[in-house]
mmCIF file of C-alpha atoms in Angstrom:
data_model
loop_
_atom_site.group_PDB
_atom_site.id
_atom_site.type_symbol
_atom_site.label_atom_id
_atom_site.label_comp_id
_atom_site.label_asym_id
_atom_site.label_seq_id
_atom_site.Cartn_x
_atom_site.Cartn_y
_atom_site.Cartn_z
ATOM 1 C CA MET R 1 94.466 57.192 74.465
ATOM 2 C CA ASN R 2 98.695 57.188 74.698
ATOM 3 C CA LYS R 3 98.817 58.999 71.474
ATOM 4 C CA ALA R 4 96.483 61.474 72.566
ATOM 5 C CA LYS R 5 98.341 61.762 75.778
ATOM 6 C CA LYS R 6 101.748 62.464 74.198
ATOM 7 C CA ILE R 7 100.245 65.159 71.921
ATOM 8 C CA ILE R 8 98.465 67.260 74.574
ATOM 9 C CA ARG R 9 101.789 67.026 76.606
ATOM 10 C CA HIS R 10 103.957 67.851 73.838
ATOM 11 C CA LEU R 11 101.442 71.003 73.154
ATOM 12 C CA GLY R 12 102.115 72.438 76.542
ATOM 13 C CA LEU R 13 98.281 71.622 77.512
ATOM 14 C CA TYR R 14 99.041 70.511 81.288
ATOM 15 C CA LYS R 15 95.594 72.332 82.422
ATOM 16 C CA LEU R 16 93.854 70.155 79.606
ATOM 17 C CA TRP R 17 95.918 66.817 80.589
ATOM 18 C CA PHE R 18 95.064 67.420 83.832
ATOM 19 C CA PHE R 19 91.426 67.656 83.419
ATOM 20 C CA LEU R 20 91.183 64.766 81.289
ATOM 21 C CA PHE R 21 93.690 61.951 82.897
ATOM 22 C CA GLU R 22 95.315 63.435 86.677
ATOM 23 C CA ARG R 23 91.236 63.590 88.359
ATOM 24 C CA LYS R 24 91.096 60.606 90.166
ATOM 25 C CA TYR R 25 93.919 59.857 92.331
ATOM 26 C CA GLN R 26 94.138 58.809 96.321
ATOM 27 C CA LEU R 27 93.360 61.434 98.939
ATOM 28 C CA ASP R 28 95.210 62.258 101.710
ATOM 29 C CA TRP R 29 94.286 61.304 105.089
ATOM 30 C CA ILE R 30 94.124 65.162 107.035
ATOM 31 C CA ASP R 31 94.050 65.856 110.824
ATOM 32 C CA LEU R 32 92.590 69.460 110.444
ATOM 33 C CA LYS R 33 93.105 70.169 114.220
ATOM 34 C CA ASN R 34 96.696 69.341 114.373
ATOM 35 C CA THR R 35 97.253 71.109 110.910
ATOM 36 C CA LYS R 36 95.627 74.674 112.385
ATOM 37 C CA ILE R 37 97.961 73.918 115.626
ATOM 38 C CA GLU R 38 101.268 73.701 113.713
ATOM 39 C CA LEU R 39 100.384 76.628 111.339
ATOM 40 C CA GLU R 40 99.257 78.973 114.569
ATOM 41 C CA GLU R 41 102.598 77.725 115.821
ATOM 42 C CA TYR R 42 104.705 78.861 113.181
ATOM 43 C CA CYS R 43 102.729 82.111 112.069
ATOM 44 C CA HIS R 44 100.639 83.369 114.473
ATOM 45 C CA ASN R 45 97.453 84.807 113.363
ATOM 46 C CA VAL R 46 96.706 88.503 114.560
ATOM 47 C CA LYS R 47 93.210 87.967 113.902
ATOM 48 C CA ALA R 48 92.568 91.873 112.837
ATOM 49 C CA SER R 49 89.497 93.289 111.452
ATOM 50 C CA CYS R 50 89.508 95.659 108.196
ATOM 51 C CA ILE R 51 85.830 96.973 110.504
ATOM 52 C CA HIS R 52 86.932 99.987 112.085
ATOM 53 C CA ASP R 53 84.741 102.833 113.361
ATOM 54 C CA TYR R 54 85.884 106.372 112.989
ATOM 55 C CA THR R 55 85.015 110.021 111.491
ATOM 56 C CA MET R 56 85.619 110.549 108.083
ATOM 57 C CA ASN R 57 86.375 114.346 106.824
ATOM 58 C CA THR R 58 84.400 116.094 104.895
ATOM 59 C CA ASN R 59 85.448 116.854 100.886
ATOM 60 C CA GLU R 60 87.230 119.944 100.869
ATOM 61 C CA LEU R 61 89.086 119.020 97.961
ATOM 62 C CA LYS R 62 88.832 116.542 94.618
ATOM 63 C CA ALA R 63 91.828 113.749 95.520
ATOM 64 C CA SER R 64 93.985 112.886 98.293
ATOM 65 C CA ILE R 65 97.399 111.255 96.903
ATOM 66 C CA ILE R 66 98.413 109.019 100.170
ATOM 67 C CA VAL R 67 102.122 107.738 100.312
ATOM 68 C CA PRO R 68 103.077 105.456 103.159
ATOM 69 C CA ALA R 69 107.067 106.034 103.604
ATOM 70 C CA TYR R 70 109.292 104.411 105.519
ATOM 71 C CA ASN R 71 113.234 104.500 104.903
ATOM 72 C CA ALA R 72 112.390 105.722 101.583
ATOM 73 C CA GLU R 73 115.328 108.265 101.157
ATOM 74 C CA SER R 74 116.527 106.868 98.113
ATOM 75 C CA TYR R 75 112.898 106.928 96.072
ATOM 76 C CA ILE R 76 110.925 109.658 97.905
ATOM 77 C CA LYS R 77 112.095 112.975 96.171
ATOM 78 C CA CYS R 78 111.243 111.298 92.751
ATOM 79 C CA CYS R 79 108.119 110.568 93.755
ATOM 80 C CA LEU R 80 106.912 113.553 95.453
ATOM 81 C CA ASN R 81 108.524 115.394 92.290
ATOM 82 C CA SER R 82 105.917 113.642 89.725
ATOM 83 C CA LEU R 83 103.065 114.243 92.323
ATOM 84 C CA ILE R 84 103.475 117.976 92.702
ATOM 85 C CA SER R 85 103.898 118.278 88.986
ATOM 86 C CA GLN R 86 100.430 116.810 87.904
ATOM 87 C CA GLU R 87 98.982 118.641 85.071
ATOM 88 C CA THR R 88 95.182 118.833 86.317
ATOM 89 C CA VAL R 89 92.399 121.096 86.735
ATOM 90 C CA TYR R 90 91.159 119.566 89.525
ATOM 91 C CA SER R 91 92.583 120.235 93.309
ATOM 92 C CA TYR R 92 94.382 117.777 95.124
ATOM 93 C CA GLU R 93 96.642 117.183 98.177
ATOM 94 C CA ILE R 94 99.747 114.972 98.992
ATOM 95 C CA ILE R 95 99.865 113.254 102.114
ATOM 96 C CA VAL R 96 102.986 111.670 102.688
ATOM 97 C CA VAL R 97 102.822 109.410 106.290
ATOM 98 C CA ASN R 98 106.054 108.911 107.693
ATOM 99 C CA ASP R 99 105.700 105.362 109.260
ATOM 100 C CA GLY R 100 108.889 106.163 111.969
ATOM 101 C CA SER R 101 111.475 105.988 109.079
ATOM 102 C CA THR R 102 115.306 105.699 110.470
ATOM 103 C CA ASP R 103 116.946 106.963 107.605
ATOM 104 C CA CYS R 104 116.871 110.490 106.120
ATOM 105 C CA THR R 105 113.009 110.147 105.034
ATOM 106 C CA LEU R 106 111.907 112.948 107.275
ATOM 107 C CA GLU R 107 114.863 115.384 106.964
ATOM 108 C CA LEU R 108 114.199 115.349 102.700
ATOM 109 C CA LEU R 109 110.346 116.055 102.921
ATOM 110 C CA SER R 110 111.094 118.768 105.640
ATOM 111 C CA HIS R 111 112.970 120.464 102.419
ATOM 112 C CA VAL R 112 109.951 120.047 99.797
ATOM 113 C CA LYS R 113 108.258 123.127 99.496
ATOM 114 C CA SER R 114 104.728 122.881 97.972
ATOM 115 C CA ASP R 115 101.486 123.982 99.412
ATOM 116 C CA LYS R 116 99.941 120.618 98.554
ATOM 117 C CA LEU R 117 102.136 118.598 100.944
ATOM 118 C CA ARG R 118 100.877 117.793 104.362
ATOM 119 C CA ILE R 119 103.374 115.464 106.449
ATOM 120 C CA ILE R 120 102.291 113.052 109.054
ATOM 121 C CA ASP R 121 105.043 111.973 111.318
ATOM 122 C CA LYS R 122 103.830 108.608 113.338
ATOM 123 C CA HIS R 123 105.925 106.206 115.113
ATOM 124 C CA ASN R 124 106.566 102.915 112.703
ATOM 125 C CA GLY R 125 103.338 100.426 112.750
ATOM 126 C CA GLY R 126 103.919 99.248 109.321
ATOM 127 C CA ILE R 127 102.081 99.994 105.589
ATOM 128 C CA SER R 128 98.421 99.370 107.031
ATOM 129 C CA SER R 129 98.540 101.781 109.778
ATOM 130 C CA ALA R 130 100.658 104.581 107.484
ATOM 131 C CA ARG R 131 98.085 104.040 104.538
ATOM 132 C CA ASN R 132 94.955 104.273 107.356
ATOM 133 C CA ALA R 133 96.531 107.452 109.110
ATOM 134 C CA GLY R 134 96.295 109.313 105.339
ATOM 135 C CA VAL R 135 92.582 107.878 104.722
ATOM 136 C CA MET R 136 91.374 108.811 107.870
ATOM 137 C CA ASN R 137 93.205 112.281 107.017
ATOM 138 C CA ALA R 138 92.266 113.003 103.856
ATOM 139 C CA LEU R 139 90.204 115.638 102.512
ATOM 140 C CA GLY R 140 89.876 114.671 99.164
ATOM 141 C CA GLU R 141 86.494 113.100 97.655
ATOM 142 C CA TYR R 142 89.186 110.305 95.805
ATOM 143 C CA LEU R 143 91.888 108.549 97.506
ATOM 144 C CA ILE R 144 95.095 107.851 95.008
ATOM 145 C CA PHE R 145 97.515 105.929 96.651
ATOM 146 C CA CYS R 146 101.400 105.965 95.965
ATOM 147 C CA ASP R 147 103.872 103.952 97.360
ATOM 148 C CA ALA R 148 107.086 106.038 97.989
ATOM 149 C CA ASP R 149 109.383 103.886 95.823
ATOM 150 C CA ASP R 150 107.003 104.350 92.873
ATOM 151 C CA CYS R 151 105.673 107.351 91.200
ATOM 152 C CA MET R 152 102.647 108.634 88.895
ATOM 153 C CA ASP R 153 102.197 109.722 85.407
ATOM 154 C CA VAL R 154 101.920 113.921 84.955
ATOM 155 C CA GLY R 155 98.585 113.274 83.998
ATOM 156 C CA ALA R 156 97.380 111.033 86.224
ATOM 157 C CA VAL R 157 95.276 112.856 88.666
ATOM 158 C CA GLN R 158 93.827 114.207 85.373
ATOM 159 C CA HIS R 159 92.942 110.970 83.265
ATOM 160 C CA LEU R 160 91.686 109.250 86.546
ATOM 161 C CA ILE R 161 89.210 112.023 87.781
ATOM 162 C CA GLU R 162 88.054 113.126 84.516
ATOM 163 C CA LYS R 163 86.671 109.677 83.866
ATOM 164 C CA ALA R 164 85.199 109.145 87.745
ATOM 165 C CA GLU R 165 83.533 112.693 87.009
ATOM 166 C CA GLN R 166 82.161 111.786 83.237
ATOM 167 C CA THR R 167 80.938 108.383 84.024
ATOM 168 C CA ASP R 168 80.024 108.779 88.347
ATOM 169 C CA ALA R 169 82.571 105.882 88.843
ATOM 170 C CA ASP R 170 83.768 104.548 92.448
ATOM 171 C CA ILE R 171 86.576 103.607 91.054
ATOM 172 C CA VAL R 172 88.741 104.317 87.869
ATOM 173 C CA GLU R 173 91.798 102.214 87.108
ATOM 174 C CA GLY R 174 94.727 103.000 84.778
ATOM 175 C CA SER R 175 97.351 101.192 83.220
ATOM 176 C CA PHE R 176 100.709 100.915 84.631
ATOM 177 C CA ARG R 177 104.611 100.620 83.503
ATOM 178 C CA TYR R 178 107.054 98.822 85.112
ATOM 179 C CA ILE R 179 110.449 100.505 86.418
ATOM 180 C CA SER R 180 113.866 99.058 87.293
ATOM 181 C CA GLU R 181 115.549 100.242 90.756
ATOM 182 C CA ASN R 182 117.909 102.516 88.513
ATOM 183 C CA GLY R 183 115.058 103.975 86.780
ATOM 184 C CA ARG R 184 115.234 101.956 83.317
ATOM 185 C CA VAL R 185 111.771 101.958 81.764
ATOM 186 C CA GLY R 186 110.119 98.179 81.180
ATOM 187 C CA ARG R 187 106.713 96.968 79.682
ATOM 188 C CA VAL R 188 102.823 98.176 80.377
ATOM 189 C CA VAL R 189 100.485 96.327 82.089
ATOM 190 C CA LYS R 190 97.054 96.828 80.557
ATOM 191 C CA HIS R 191 93.716 95.527 81.497
ATOM 192 C CA LYS R 192 92.265 92.266 79.648
ATOM 193 C CA GLY R 193 89.232 93.085 77.186
ATOM 194 C CA ILE R 194 86.769 91.477 79.223
ATOM 195 C CA LYS R 195 85.932 93.591 81.964
ATOM 196 C CA ARG R 196 84.955 91.956 85.210
ATOM 197 C CA LYS R 197 84.449 93.674 88.301
ATOM 198 C CA ILE R 198 86.482 91.544 90.824
ATOM 199 C CA VAL R 199 88.888 89.163 88.462
ATOM 200 C CA ASN R 200 90.132 92.189 85.864
ATOM 201 C CA THR R 201 90.957 94.627 88.311
ATOM 202 C CA PHE R 202 94.241 94.861 89.806
ATOM 203 C CA GLY R 203 94.085 93.648 93.832
ATOM 204 C CA VAL R 204 96.211 96.675 94.554
ATOM 205 C CA PRO R 205 95.365 99.987 96.352
ATOM 206 C CA TRP R 206 98.227 101.984 93.847
ATOM 207 C CA GLY R 207 97.258 103.061 90.348
ATOM 208 C CA LYS R 208 93.569 103.986 90.587
ATOM 209 C CA CYS R 209 91.334 106.428 92.175
ATOM 210 C CA ILE R 210 88.864 105.590 94.791
ATOM 211 C CA ARG R 211 85.897 107.612 96.013
ATOM 212 C CA LYS R 212 86.811 107.825 99.771
ATOM 213 C CA SER R 213 83.088 106.937 101.081
ATOM 214 C CA LEU R 214 84.192 102.976 100.195
ATOM 215 C CA PHE R 215 86.413 103.206 102.942
ATOM 216 C CA GLN R 216 83.782 104.377 105.473
ATOM 217 C CA GLY R 217 83.987 102.043 108.389
ATOM 218 C CA ILE R 218 87.051 100.465 106.780
ATOM 219 C CA CYS R 219 90.536 100.019 107.343
ATOM 220 C CA PHE R 220 93.804 98.023 105.846
ATOM 221 C CA PRO R 221 93.956 95.725 108.677
ATOM 222 C CA GLU R 222 97.060 95.681 110.529
ATOM 223 C CA GLY R 223 99.322 93.202 112.071
ATOM 224 C CA TYR R 224 99.071 91.318 108.649
ATOM 225 C CA TRP R 225 101.163 91.029 105.053
ATOM 226 C CA PHE R 226 99.259 91.009 102.187
ATOM 227 C CA GLU R 227 97.034 93.716 103.482
ATOM 228 C CA ASP R 228 96.145 95.245 99.935
ATOM 229 C CA SER R 229 93.968 92.115 99.823
ATOM 230 C CA ILE R 230 90.795 94.490 101.035
ATOM 231 C CA ILE R 231 91.052 96.182 97.864
ATOM 232 C CA HIS R 232 89.403 92.603 96.060
ATOM 233 C CA GLN R 233 87.562 91.060 98.917
ATOM 234 C CA ILE R 234 85.993 94.516 100.633
ATOM 235 C CA ILE R 235 86.396 97.575 98.521
ATOM 236 C CA LEU R 236 85.705 96.359 95.116
ATOM 237 C CA PRO R 237 82.260 95.158 96.023
ATOM 238 C CA ARG R 238 81.374 97.677 97.717
ATOM 239 C CA ALA R 239 81.734 100.080 94.472
ATOM 240 C CA ASN R 240 78.779 100.708 92.160
ATOM 241 C CA LYS R 241 80.733 101.586 88.878
ATOM 242 C CA ILE R 242 84.114 100.626 87.782
ATOM 243 C CA GLU R 243 86.082 102.107 85.158
ATOM 244 C CA TRP R 244 89.129 101.209 83.017
ATOM 245 C CA ILE R 245 91.529 103.550 81.257
ATOM 246 C CA GLU R 246 94.014 102.838 78.966
ATOM 247 C CA ASP R 247 96.443 105.457 79.978
ATOM 248 C CA VAL R 248 99.266 104.835 82.082
ATOM 249 C CA VAL R 249 99.342 106.155 85.334
ATOM 250 C CA TYR R 250 101.552 104.709 87.574
ATOM 251 C CA TYR R 251 105.132 103.543 87.601
ATOM 252 C CA TYR R 252 105.840 100.916 89.223
ATOM 253 C CA ARG R 253 109.590 100.297 90.743
ATOM 254 C CA THR R 254 110.488 96.295 90.989
ATOM 255 C CA ASN R 255 112.210 96.296 93.867
ATOM 256 C CA SER R 256 114.637 93.392 95.007
ATOM 257 C CA ASN R 257 114.236 94.311 98.737
ATOM 258 C CA GLY R 258 110.267 94.713 98.427
ATOM 259 C CA ALA R 259 107.516 92.968 100.501
ATOM 260 C CA THR R 260 107.172 90.588 97.174
ATOM 261 C CA SER R 261 110.754 89.593 97.127
ATOM 262 C CA SER R 262 111.397 89.350 100.863
ATOM 263 C CA SER R 263 107.797 87.140 101.607
ATOM 264 C CA ALA R 264 110.033 84.150 99.911
ATOM 265 C CA GLY R 265 110.839 81.550 102.994
ATOM 266 C CA ASN R 266 109.379 83.881 105.279
ATOM 267 C CA PRO R 267 106.648 82.697 108.272
ATOM 268 C CA LYS R 268 104.624 85.669 107.458
ATOM 269 C CA SER R 269 103.780 84.028 103.682
ATOM 270 C CA ILE R 270 100.666 81.905 106.216
ATOM 271 C CA ASP R 271 99.271 85.532 106.622
ATOM 272 C CA SER R 272 97.638 84.767 102.895
ATOM 273 C CA LEU R 273 95.358 82.349 104.643
ATOM 274 C CA TRP R 274 95.097 84.087 107.670
ATOM 275 C CA ILE R 275 93.998 87.218 106.135
ATOM 276 C CA SER R 276 91.439 85.150 103.555
ATOM 277 C CA ILE R 277 89.842 83.864 106.879
ATOM 278 C CA SER R 278 89.580 87.090 108.701
ATOM 279 C CA LEU R 279 88.027 89.399 105.344
ATOM 280 C CA LEU R 280 85.468 86.512 104.571
ATOM 281 C CA GLU R 281 84.315 87.326 108.151
ATOM 282 C CA ASP R 282 84.112 90.850 107.503
ATOM 283 C CA ARG R 283 82.540 90.622 104.252
ATOM 284 C CA ARG R 284 79.434 89.156 105.822
ATOM 285 C CA ASN R 285 79.354 91.255 108.852
ATOM 286 C CA LEU R 286 79.156 93.755 105.931
ATOM 287 C CA GLY R 287 76.688 91.694 104.371
ATOM 288 C CA LEU R 288 78.646 91.561 101.257
ATOM 289 C CA ASN R 289 77.339 88.521 98.770
ATOM 290 C CA ASP R 290 79.563 85.516 98.026
ATOM 291 C CA THR R 291 79.467 86.345 94.019
ATOM 292 C CA MET R 292 80.551 83.954 91.455
ATOM 293 C CA ASP R 293 83.761 86.444 90.780
ATOM 294 C CA TYR R 294 84.344 86.599 94.709
ATOM 295 C CA TYR R 295 84.629 82.574 94.267
ATOM 296 C CA LEU R 296 86.784 82.644 91.254
ATOM 297 C CA TYR R 297 89.204 85.108 93.345
ATOM 298 C CA MET R 298 89.110 82.699 96.238
ATOM 299 C CA LEU R 299 90.618 80.059 93.845
ATOM 300 C CA ASN R 300 93.005 82.182 92.400
ATOM 301 C CA MET R 301 94.517 82.893 96.012
ATOM 302 C CA LEU R 302 95.020 79.135 96.303
ATOM 303 C CA ARG R 303 97.812 79.429 93.227
ATOM 304 C CA LEU R 304 99.326 82.444 94.715
ATOM 305 C CA GLY R 305 99.353 80.816 98.321
ATOM 306 C CA PHE R 306 101.305 78.089 96.690
ATOM 307 C CA HIS R 307 104.048 79.920 95.495
ATOM 308 C CA ARG R 308 103.990 82.624 98.420
ATOM 309 C CA THR R 309 104.516 79.848 100.516
ATOM 310 C CA GLU R 310 107.123 77.735 98.017
ATOM 311 C CA LEU R 311 110.231 78.387 100.208
ATOM 312 C CA LEU R 312 108.618 76.820 103.545
ATOM 313 C CA PRO R 313 109.275 74.024 105.463
ATOM 314 C CA GLU R 314 107.489 71.204 103.326
ATOM 315 C CA LYS R 315 105.206 70.421 106.399
ATOM 316 C CA ILE R 316 103.856 73.589 106.855
ATOM 317 C CA ARG R 317 103.348 73.879 103.042
ATOM 318 C CA ARG R 318 101.295 70.762 103.462
ATOM 319 C CA ASP R 319 99.541 72.019 106.450
ATOM 320 C CA PHE R 320 98.525 75.527 104.394
ATOM 321 C CA TYR R 321 97.236 73.885 101.419
ATOM 322 C CA TYR R 322 94.854 71.075 104.004
ATOM 323 C CA GLU R 323 93.516 74.235 105.705
ATOM 324 C CA TYR R 324 92.695 76.343 102.862
ATOM 325 C CA ALA R 325 90.953 73.571 101.286
ATOM 326 C CA ALA R 326 89.148 72.891 104.348
ATOM 327 C CA PHE R 327 88.539 76.744 104.582
ATOM 328 C CA LEU R 328 86.963 77.102 100.915
ATOM 329 C CA ASN R 329 84.695 73.768 101.221
ATOM 330 C CA SER R 330 83.288 75.090 104.561
ATOM 331 C CA ASN R 331 82.200 78.389 103.152
ATOM 332 C CA PHE R 332 81.389 77.936 100.008
ATOM 333 C CA GLU R 333 79.281 76.038 97.156
ATOM 334 C CA THR R 334 81.151 74.270 94.565
ATOM 335 C CA ARG R 335 80.466 75.709 90.840
ATOM 336 C CA LYS R 336 80.223 74.093 87.770
ATOM 337 C CA PHE R 337 82.346 75.744 85.019
ATOM 338 C CA GLY R 338 82.799 75.381 81.179
ATOM 339 C CA LEU R 339 85.105 73.838 79.123
ATOM 340 C CA ARG R 340 86.888 77.485 78.758
ATOM 341 C CA ASP R 341 87.532 77.265 82.592
ATOM 342 C CA LEU R 342 89.173 74.437 82.954
ATOM 343 C CA ASP R 343 91.982 76.000 85.210
ATOM 344 C CA PHE R 344 89.034 76.709 87.996
ATOM 345 C CA THR R 345 87.587 73.308 87.568
ATOM 346 C CA ASN R 346 90.835 71.684 88.132
ATOM 347 C CA MET R 347 91.554 73.931 91.034
ATOM 348 C CA GLN R 348 88.062 73.235 92.605
ATOM 349 C CA GLY R 349 89.043 70.102 92.164
ATOM 350 C CA LEU R 350 92.382 70.209 94.464
ATOM 351 C CA ILE R 351 90.115 71.919 96.951
ATOM 352 C CA THR R 352 87.293 69.123 96.884
ATOM 353 C CA ASN R 353 89.223 66.221 96.484
ATOM 354 C CA VAL R 354 92.487 66.628 98.663
ATOM 355 C CA SER R 355 95.945 65.638 97.751
ATOM 356 C CA TYR R 356 99.195 67.785 98.478
ATOM 357 C CA SER R 357 101.216 65.207 95.751
ATOM 358 C CA LYS R 358 98.715 66.752 93.005
ATOM 359 C CA TYR R 359 98.542 70.436 94.535
ATOM 360 C CA CYS R 360 102.434 70.773 94.478
ATOM 361 C CA GLU R 361 102.582 68.611 90.906
ATOM 362 C CA TYR R 362 99.785 71.349 89.076
ATOM 363 C CA PHE R 363 100.223 74.507 90.064
ATOM 364 C CA SER R 364 103.836 73.761 89.577
ATOM 365 C CA ARG R 365 103.510 73.168 85.879
ATOM 366 C CA THR R 366 100.776 76.030 85.490
#
């Protein structure tokens, strides 16, 4: 047995190692009432719902490209050039929502000449508020989101909408390419071979076209970080059909000042838990079923939450883990997984058999 252990560890097969040798351990004693109080004091749960009643505009165009912009003077011209220059037979508009920028973003926008451009100027309310303003004013049958520091391929609208028209898909998603802050082109990210509705689809608004009707009665929840979570948890499950294309449609700029980088060590990292709790309630109010894909997504969020909270005080990280485990245990039944899904088996074990030390050990190595 000792020889087998050494071989498994030498090969770097830690998930297999954990499954075979590390699943029996001492469980933690947990005071859930106290952990929730401590988390609330550290990061207030705004308890914002994504369910919102509003009148959606009729479809006068094929697509609306929505660009939330806050202090985007460094990149907004490059972004808009890529959107105005789309080579497509489909009608589209560009809605830029200036979310209370304090730099020259609005001035730069005012100098852009295009009959496709609409500018909405509003007080600062955050990226959810800006996106919601775009959705509520959109005239397109399909929505395409683009962040102000990113840009789109010249054929993006054509490729996405053409596929949607050909297949009657509610969502079509393309590949994307990384670019650096100075514009250096990086690697392409494509989809996995197995096309699973939830697991395989990128959980972000950009890089895809989304039938506007999927947002009927839905908005991005305001006040939370990780507001993109509604794509996986609400929008994708409402779609009857999702298609993927190999074409690179989006250029994602890696930004050292972006939300992903700035989240490290920030108390708002706890929103990873709060928004999951809120959206589960919204899902059930909307009549969305707890599918296997959704359960796998929620298990994956345990790993993501570990990394999002990695620089927080250890007591808070421990509370986060305890609360997330309790949340899943009280809302989902355990599932049986095959040998090909050892990672999910191990993560489910960390939910049902709670040990903070094993939680840290597993995710720090996988």
